[in-house]
Short mmCIF file of C-alpha atoms in Angstrom, two decimals:
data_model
loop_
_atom_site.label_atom_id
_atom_site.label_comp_id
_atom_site.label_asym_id
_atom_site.label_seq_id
_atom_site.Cartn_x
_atom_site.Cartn_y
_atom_site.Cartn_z
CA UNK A 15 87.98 35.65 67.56
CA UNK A 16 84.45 37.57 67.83
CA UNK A 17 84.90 37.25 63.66
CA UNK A 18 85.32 33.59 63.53
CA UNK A 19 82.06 33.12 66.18
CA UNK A 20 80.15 35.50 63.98
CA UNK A 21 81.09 33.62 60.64
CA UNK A 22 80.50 30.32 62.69
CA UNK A 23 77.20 31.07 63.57
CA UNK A 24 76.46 32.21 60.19
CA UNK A 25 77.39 28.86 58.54
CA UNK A 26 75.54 26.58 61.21
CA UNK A 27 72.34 28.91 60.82
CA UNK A 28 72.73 28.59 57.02
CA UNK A 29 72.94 24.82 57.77
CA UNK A 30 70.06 24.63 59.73
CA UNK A 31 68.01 26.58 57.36
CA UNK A 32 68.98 24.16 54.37
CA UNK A 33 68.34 21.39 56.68
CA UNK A 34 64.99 22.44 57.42
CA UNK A 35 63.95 23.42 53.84
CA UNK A 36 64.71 20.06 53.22
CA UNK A 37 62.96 18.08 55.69
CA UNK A 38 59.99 20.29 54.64
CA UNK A 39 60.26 19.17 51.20
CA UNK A 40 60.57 15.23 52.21
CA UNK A 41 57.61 15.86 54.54
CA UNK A 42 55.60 16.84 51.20
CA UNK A 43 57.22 14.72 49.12
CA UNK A 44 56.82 11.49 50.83
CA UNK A 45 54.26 11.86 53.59
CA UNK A 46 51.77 13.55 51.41
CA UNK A 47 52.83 12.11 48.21
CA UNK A 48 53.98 15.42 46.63
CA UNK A 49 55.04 13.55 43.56
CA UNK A 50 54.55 15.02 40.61
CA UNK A 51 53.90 13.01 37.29
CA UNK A 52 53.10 16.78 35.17
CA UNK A 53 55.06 19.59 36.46
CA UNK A 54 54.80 23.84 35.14
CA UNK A 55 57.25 23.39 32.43
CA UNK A 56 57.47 20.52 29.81
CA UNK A 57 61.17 20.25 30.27
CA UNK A 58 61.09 19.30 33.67
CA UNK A 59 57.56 17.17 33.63
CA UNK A 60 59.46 14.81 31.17
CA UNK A 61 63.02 14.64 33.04
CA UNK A 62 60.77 13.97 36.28
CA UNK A 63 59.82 10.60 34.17
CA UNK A 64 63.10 10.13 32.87
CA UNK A 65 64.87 10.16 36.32
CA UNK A 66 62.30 7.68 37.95
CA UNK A 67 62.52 5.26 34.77
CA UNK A 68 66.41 5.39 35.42
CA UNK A 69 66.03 4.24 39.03
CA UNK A 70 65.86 0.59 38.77
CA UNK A 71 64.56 -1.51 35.74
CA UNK A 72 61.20 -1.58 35.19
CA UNK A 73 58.88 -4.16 33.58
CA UNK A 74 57.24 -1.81 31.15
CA UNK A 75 58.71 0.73 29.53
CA UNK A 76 56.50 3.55 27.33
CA UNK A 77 58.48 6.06 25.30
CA UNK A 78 56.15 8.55 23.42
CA UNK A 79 55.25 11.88 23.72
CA UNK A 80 52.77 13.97 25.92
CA UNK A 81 50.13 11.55 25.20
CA UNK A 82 52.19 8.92 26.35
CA UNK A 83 53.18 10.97 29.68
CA UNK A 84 49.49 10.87 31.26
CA UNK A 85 50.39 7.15 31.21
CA UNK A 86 50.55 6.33 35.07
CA UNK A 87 54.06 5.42 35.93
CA UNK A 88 57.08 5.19 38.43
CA UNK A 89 56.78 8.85 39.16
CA UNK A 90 53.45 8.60 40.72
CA UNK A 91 54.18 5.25 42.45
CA UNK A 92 53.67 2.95 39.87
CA UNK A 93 56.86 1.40 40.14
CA UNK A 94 56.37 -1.90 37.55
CA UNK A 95 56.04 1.26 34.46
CA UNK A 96 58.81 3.64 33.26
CA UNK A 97 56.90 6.47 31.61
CA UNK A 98 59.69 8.18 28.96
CA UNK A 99 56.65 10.03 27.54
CA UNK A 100 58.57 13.13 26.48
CA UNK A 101 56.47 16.41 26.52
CA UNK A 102 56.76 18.70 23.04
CA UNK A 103 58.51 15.50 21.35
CA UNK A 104 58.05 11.70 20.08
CA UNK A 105 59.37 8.48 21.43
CA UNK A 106 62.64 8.66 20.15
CA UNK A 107 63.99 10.62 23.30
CA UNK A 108 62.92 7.98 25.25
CA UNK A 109 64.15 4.88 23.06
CA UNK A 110 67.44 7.07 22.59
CA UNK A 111 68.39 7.20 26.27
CA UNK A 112 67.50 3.96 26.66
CA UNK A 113 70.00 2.55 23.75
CA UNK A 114 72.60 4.49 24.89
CA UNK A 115 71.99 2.57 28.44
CA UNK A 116 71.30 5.55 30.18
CA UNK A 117 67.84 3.93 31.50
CA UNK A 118 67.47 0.04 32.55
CA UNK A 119 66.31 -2.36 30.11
CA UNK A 120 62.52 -3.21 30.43
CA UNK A 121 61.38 -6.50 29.73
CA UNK A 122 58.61 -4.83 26.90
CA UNK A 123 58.68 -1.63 25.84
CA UNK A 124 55.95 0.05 23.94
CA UNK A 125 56.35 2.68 21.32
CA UNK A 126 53.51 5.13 21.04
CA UNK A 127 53.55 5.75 16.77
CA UNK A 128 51.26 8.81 16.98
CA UNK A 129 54.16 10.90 17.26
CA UNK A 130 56.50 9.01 15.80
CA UNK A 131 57.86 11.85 13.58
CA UNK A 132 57.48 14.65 15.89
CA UNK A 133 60.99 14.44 17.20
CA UNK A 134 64.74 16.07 16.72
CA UNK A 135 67.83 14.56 15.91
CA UNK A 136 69.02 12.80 19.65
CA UNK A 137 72.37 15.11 19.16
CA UNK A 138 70.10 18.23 19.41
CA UNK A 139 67.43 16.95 22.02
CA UNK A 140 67.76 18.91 25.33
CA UNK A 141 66.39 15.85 27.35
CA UNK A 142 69.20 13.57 26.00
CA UNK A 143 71.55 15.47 26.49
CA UNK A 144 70.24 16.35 30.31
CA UNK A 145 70.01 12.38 30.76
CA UNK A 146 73.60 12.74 30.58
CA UNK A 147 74.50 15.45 33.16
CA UNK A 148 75.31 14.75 36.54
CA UNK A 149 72.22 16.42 37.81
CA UNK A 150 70.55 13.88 35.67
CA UNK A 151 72.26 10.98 37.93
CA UNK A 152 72.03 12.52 41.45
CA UNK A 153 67.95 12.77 40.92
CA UNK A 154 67.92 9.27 39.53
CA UNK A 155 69.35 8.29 42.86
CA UNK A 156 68.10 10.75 45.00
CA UNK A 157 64.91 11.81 44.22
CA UNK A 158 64.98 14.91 46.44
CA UNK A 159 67.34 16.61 44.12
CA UNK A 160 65.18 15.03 41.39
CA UNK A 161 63.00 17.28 39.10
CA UNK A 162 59.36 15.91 40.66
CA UNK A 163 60.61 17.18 44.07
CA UNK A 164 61.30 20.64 43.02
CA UNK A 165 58.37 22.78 45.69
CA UNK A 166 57.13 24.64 42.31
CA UNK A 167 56.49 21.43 40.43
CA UNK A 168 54.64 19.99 43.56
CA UNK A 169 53.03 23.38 43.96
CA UNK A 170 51.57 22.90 40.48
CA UNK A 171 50.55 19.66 40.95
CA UNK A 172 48.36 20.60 43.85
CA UNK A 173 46.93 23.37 42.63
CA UNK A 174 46.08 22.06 39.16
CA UNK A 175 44.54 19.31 41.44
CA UNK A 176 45.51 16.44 39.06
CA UNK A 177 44.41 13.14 40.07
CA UNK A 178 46.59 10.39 39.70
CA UNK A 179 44.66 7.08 38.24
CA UNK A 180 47.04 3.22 38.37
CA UNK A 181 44.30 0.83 37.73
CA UNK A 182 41.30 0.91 35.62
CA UNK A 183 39.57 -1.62 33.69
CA UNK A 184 41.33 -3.48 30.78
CA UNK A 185 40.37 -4.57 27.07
CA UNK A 186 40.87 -8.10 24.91
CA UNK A 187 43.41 -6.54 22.06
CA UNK A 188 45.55 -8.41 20.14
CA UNK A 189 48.04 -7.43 16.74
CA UNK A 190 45.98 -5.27 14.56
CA UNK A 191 47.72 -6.46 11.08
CA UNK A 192 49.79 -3.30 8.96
CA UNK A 193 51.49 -3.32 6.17
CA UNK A 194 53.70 -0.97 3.87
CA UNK A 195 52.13 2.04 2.89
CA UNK A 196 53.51 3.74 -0.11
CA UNK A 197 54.33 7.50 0.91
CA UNK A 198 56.50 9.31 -1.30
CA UNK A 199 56.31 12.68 0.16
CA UNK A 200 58.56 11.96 3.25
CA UNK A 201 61.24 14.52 3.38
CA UNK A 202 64.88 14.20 4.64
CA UNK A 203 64.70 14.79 7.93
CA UNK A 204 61.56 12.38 8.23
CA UNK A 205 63.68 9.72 6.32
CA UNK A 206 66.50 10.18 9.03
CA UNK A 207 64.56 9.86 11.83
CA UNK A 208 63.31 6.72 10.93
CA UNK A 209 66.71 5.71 10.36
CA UNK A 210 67.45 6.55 13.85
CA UNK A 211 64.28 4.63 15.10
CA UNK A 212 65.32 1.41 13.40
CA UNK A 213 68.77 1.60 14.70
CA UNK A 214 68.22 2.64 18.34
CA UNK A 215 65.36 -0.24 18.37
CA UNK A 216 67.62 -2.74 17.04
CA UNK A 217 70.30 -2.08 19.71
CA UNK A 218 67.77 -2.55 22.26
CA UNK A 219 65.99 -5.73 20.91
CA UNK A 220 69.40 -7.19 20.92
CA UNK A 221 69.95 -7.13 24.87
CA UNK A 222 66.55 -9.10 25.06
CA UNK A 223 63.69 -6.47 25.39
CA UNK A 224 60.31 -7.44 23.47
CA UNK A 225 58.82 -4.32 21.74
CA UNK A 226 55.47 -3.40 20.22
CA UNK A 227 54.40 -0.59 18.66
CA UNK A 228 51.32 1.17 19.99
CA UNK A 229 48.67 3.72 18.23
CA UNK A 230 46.69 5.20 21.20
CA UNK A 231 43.23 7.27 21.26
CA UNK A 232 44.34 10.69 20.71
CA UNK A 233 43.30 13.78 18.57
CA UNK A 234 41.91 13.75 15.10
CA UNK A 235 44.92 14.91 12.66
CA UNK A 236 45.92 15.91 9.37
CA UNK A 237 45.75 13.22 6.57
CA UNK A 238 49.58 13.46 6.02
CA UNK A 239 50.23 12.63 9.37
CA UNK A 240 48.28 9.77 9.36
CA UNK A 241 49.78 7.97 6.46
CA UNK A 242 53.33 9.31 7.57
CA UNK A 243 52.54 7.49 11.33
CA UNK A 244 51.55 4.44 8.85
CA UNK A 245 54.46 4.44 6.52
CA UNK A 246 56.58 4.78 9.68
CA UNK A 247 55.50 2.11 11.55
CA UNK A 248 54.77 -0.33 8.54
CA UNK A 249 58.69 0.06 7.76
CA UNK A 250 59.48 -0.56 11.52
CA UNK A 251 56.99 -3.74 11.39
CA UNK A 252 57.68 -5.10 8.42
CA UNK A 253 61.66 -4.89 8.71
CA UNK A 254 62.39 -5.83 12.37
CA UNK A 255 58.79 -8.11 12.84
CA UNK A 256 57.75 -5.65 16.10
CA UNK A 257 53.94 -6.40 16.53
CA UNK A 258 51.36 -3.58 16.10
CA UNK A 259 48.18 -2.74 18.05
CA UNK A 260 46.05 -0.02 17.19
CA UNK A 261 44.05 0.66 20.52
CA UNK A 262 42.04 3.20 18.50
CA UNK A 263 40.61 0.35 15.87
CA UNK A 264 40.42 -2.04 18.15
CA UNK A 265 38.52 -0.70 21.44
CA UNK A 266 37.37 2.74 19.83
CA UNK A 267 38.08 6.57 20.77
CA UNK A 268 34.73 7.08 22.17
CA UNK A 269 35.44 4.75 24.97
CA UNK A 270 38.06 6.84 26.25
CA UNK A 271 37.74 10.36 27.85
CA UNK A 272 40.08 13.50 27.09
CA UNK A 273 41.21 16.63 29.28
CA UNK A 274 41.90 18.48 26.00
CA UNK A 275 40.33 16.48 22.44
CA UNK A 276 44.41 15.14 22.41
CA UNK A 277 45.07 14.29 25.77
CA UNK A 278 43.49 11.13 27.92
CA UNK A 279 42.24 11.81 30.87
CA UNK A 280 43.98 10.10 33.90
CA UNK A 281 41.41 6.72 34.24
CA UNK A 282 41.14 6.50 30.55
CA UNK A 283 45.58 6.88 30.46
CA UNK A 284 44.93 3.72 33.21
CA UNK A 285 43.06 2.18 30.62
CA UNK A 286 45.52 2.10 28.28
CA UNK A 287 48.52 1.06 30.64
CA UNK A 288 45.82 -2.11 31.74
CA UNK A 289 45.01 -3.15 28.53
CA UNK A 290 48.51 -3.59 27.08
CA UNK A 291 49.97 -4.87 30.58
CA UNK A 292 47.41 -7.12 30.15
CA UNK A 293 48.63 -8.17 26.26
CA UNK A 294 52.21 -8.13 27.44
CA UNK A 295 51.34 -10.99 30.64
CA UNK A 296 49.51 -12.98 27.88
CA UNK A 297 52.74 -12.55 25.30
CA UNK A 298 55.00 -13.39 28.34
CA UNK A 299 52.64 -16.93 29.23
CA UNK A 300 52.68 -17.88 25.55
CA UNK A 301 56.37 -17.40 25.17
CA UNK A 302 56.97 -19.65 28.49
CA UNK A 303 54.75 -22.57 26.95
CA UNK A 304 56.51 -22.18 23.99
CA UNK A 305 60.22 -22.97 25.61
CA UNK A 306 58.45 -25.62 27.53
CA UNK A 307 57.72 -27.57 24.80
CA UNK A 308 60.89 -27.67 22.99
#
């Protein structure tokens, strides 16, 4: 008897304990906004994105990579974006998960091109292959057990003293005009991926979802990368008809401000998420007069 009592009492303080830890952690998270858009670890900073894109469906979807997660999105609060920038990778994580319906359909989504090559096959990406675990799901629908709550991410956040920019001003862009570059230096594994891109794309701009293809302000690079991001992207534009803006031609890097010569800085990352919410609304009213007057 004075065994079961002990064990008892063992379980319900081990209950209250857990109970407690977590209404500490909902206190943080939701009372003092403890979200965290970057966490410690790369890993974890992108699934935090991933898990609030796969809440509900989201009007603008970004897939990228680091330079695309400073974008402000659902995992600070702005709940119209899905950020799938994926940290230490390219977009084709995030347009990946999202073809294989593991993340609502957007009505736009935007491909950052910078990175467009910087990627693995989706079989052998660690954040695919998490979007389809079961701790993937549960922090989708409870963010608690999601990776923004976990108390070192929110630790980080708060002591790096990041500070979260939504709005900022916007800038008149429209489709910057590309066309086929000739590259003959592409490799296999370059050719594949951009095999994968055009299939994974075409899956998702058959369920209705308007895409674009984005160059944002980021860090000067190598001249092969630059005509691979071109040869990329003119394939992808010229095969499929996706529309191109180059942000960097058309409003200029030394408008925008950067936390490391790559990386925008949080109003300048609001810049960018104005400017082509901005394009997308004007797309969106010319398509609408467009059915009207048929």
């Amino acid at each position: 008897m004075n065994s079961k009592l002990t064990m008892l009492r063992f379980l319900l303080g081990v209950a209250v304990a857990l109970l407690l830890c977590f209404g500490l952690q909902a206190v943080f998270y939701y009372v003092l906004d403890g979200r965290t858009g970057k966490g410690e670890s790369n890993y974890f900073s992108t699934m935090s994105r991933f898990q609030a894109a796969a809440q509900s469906p989201a009007v603008i979807a970004f897939a990228g990579s680091s330079i695309t997660g400073r974008i402000p999105g659902r995992e600070i609060g702005n709940d119209a974006i899905a950020n799938l920038g994926c940290d230490g990778a390219g977009a084709l994580d995030g347009i990946a998960v999202m073809a294989q319906g593991l993340i609502p359909q957007s009505r736009w989504l935007v491909v950052e091109t910078n990175t467009l090559f910087v990627a693995n096959e989706p079989s052998d990406s660690l954040i695919v292959r998490g979007c389809k675990g079961l701790g993937f799901i549960l922090g989708s629908q409870f963010p608690l057990l999601g990776a923004s709550a976990r108390p070192s991410a929110m630790l980080y956040s708060r002591l790096s003293q990041r500070r979260n920019a939504i709005r900022a001003e916007s800038y008149e862009v429209d489709v910057t005009p590309i066309s086929l570059v000739d590259f003959t230096s592409a490799d296999r594994r370059e050719v594949q991926l951009l095999s994968h891109y055009s299939k994974y794309l075409e899956m998702i701009a058959e369920r209705g979802v308007n895409i674009v293809l984005v160059h944002i302000p980021a860090g000067v690079r190598q001249e092969r990368d630059e005509k691979l991001e071109l040869w990329g992207t003119g394939i992808l534009c010229g095969n499929h008809g996706y529309p191109f803006v180059d942000l960097e031609k058309q409003i200029g890097r030394e408008r925008f401000k950067f936390s490391d010569g790559v990386h925008m800085e949080p109003q300048s990352a609001a810049t960018v998420l104005s400017t082509i919410a901005k394009l997308c609304d004007r797309w969106d009213e010319e398509n609408k007069l467009k059915i009207n007057h048929r």
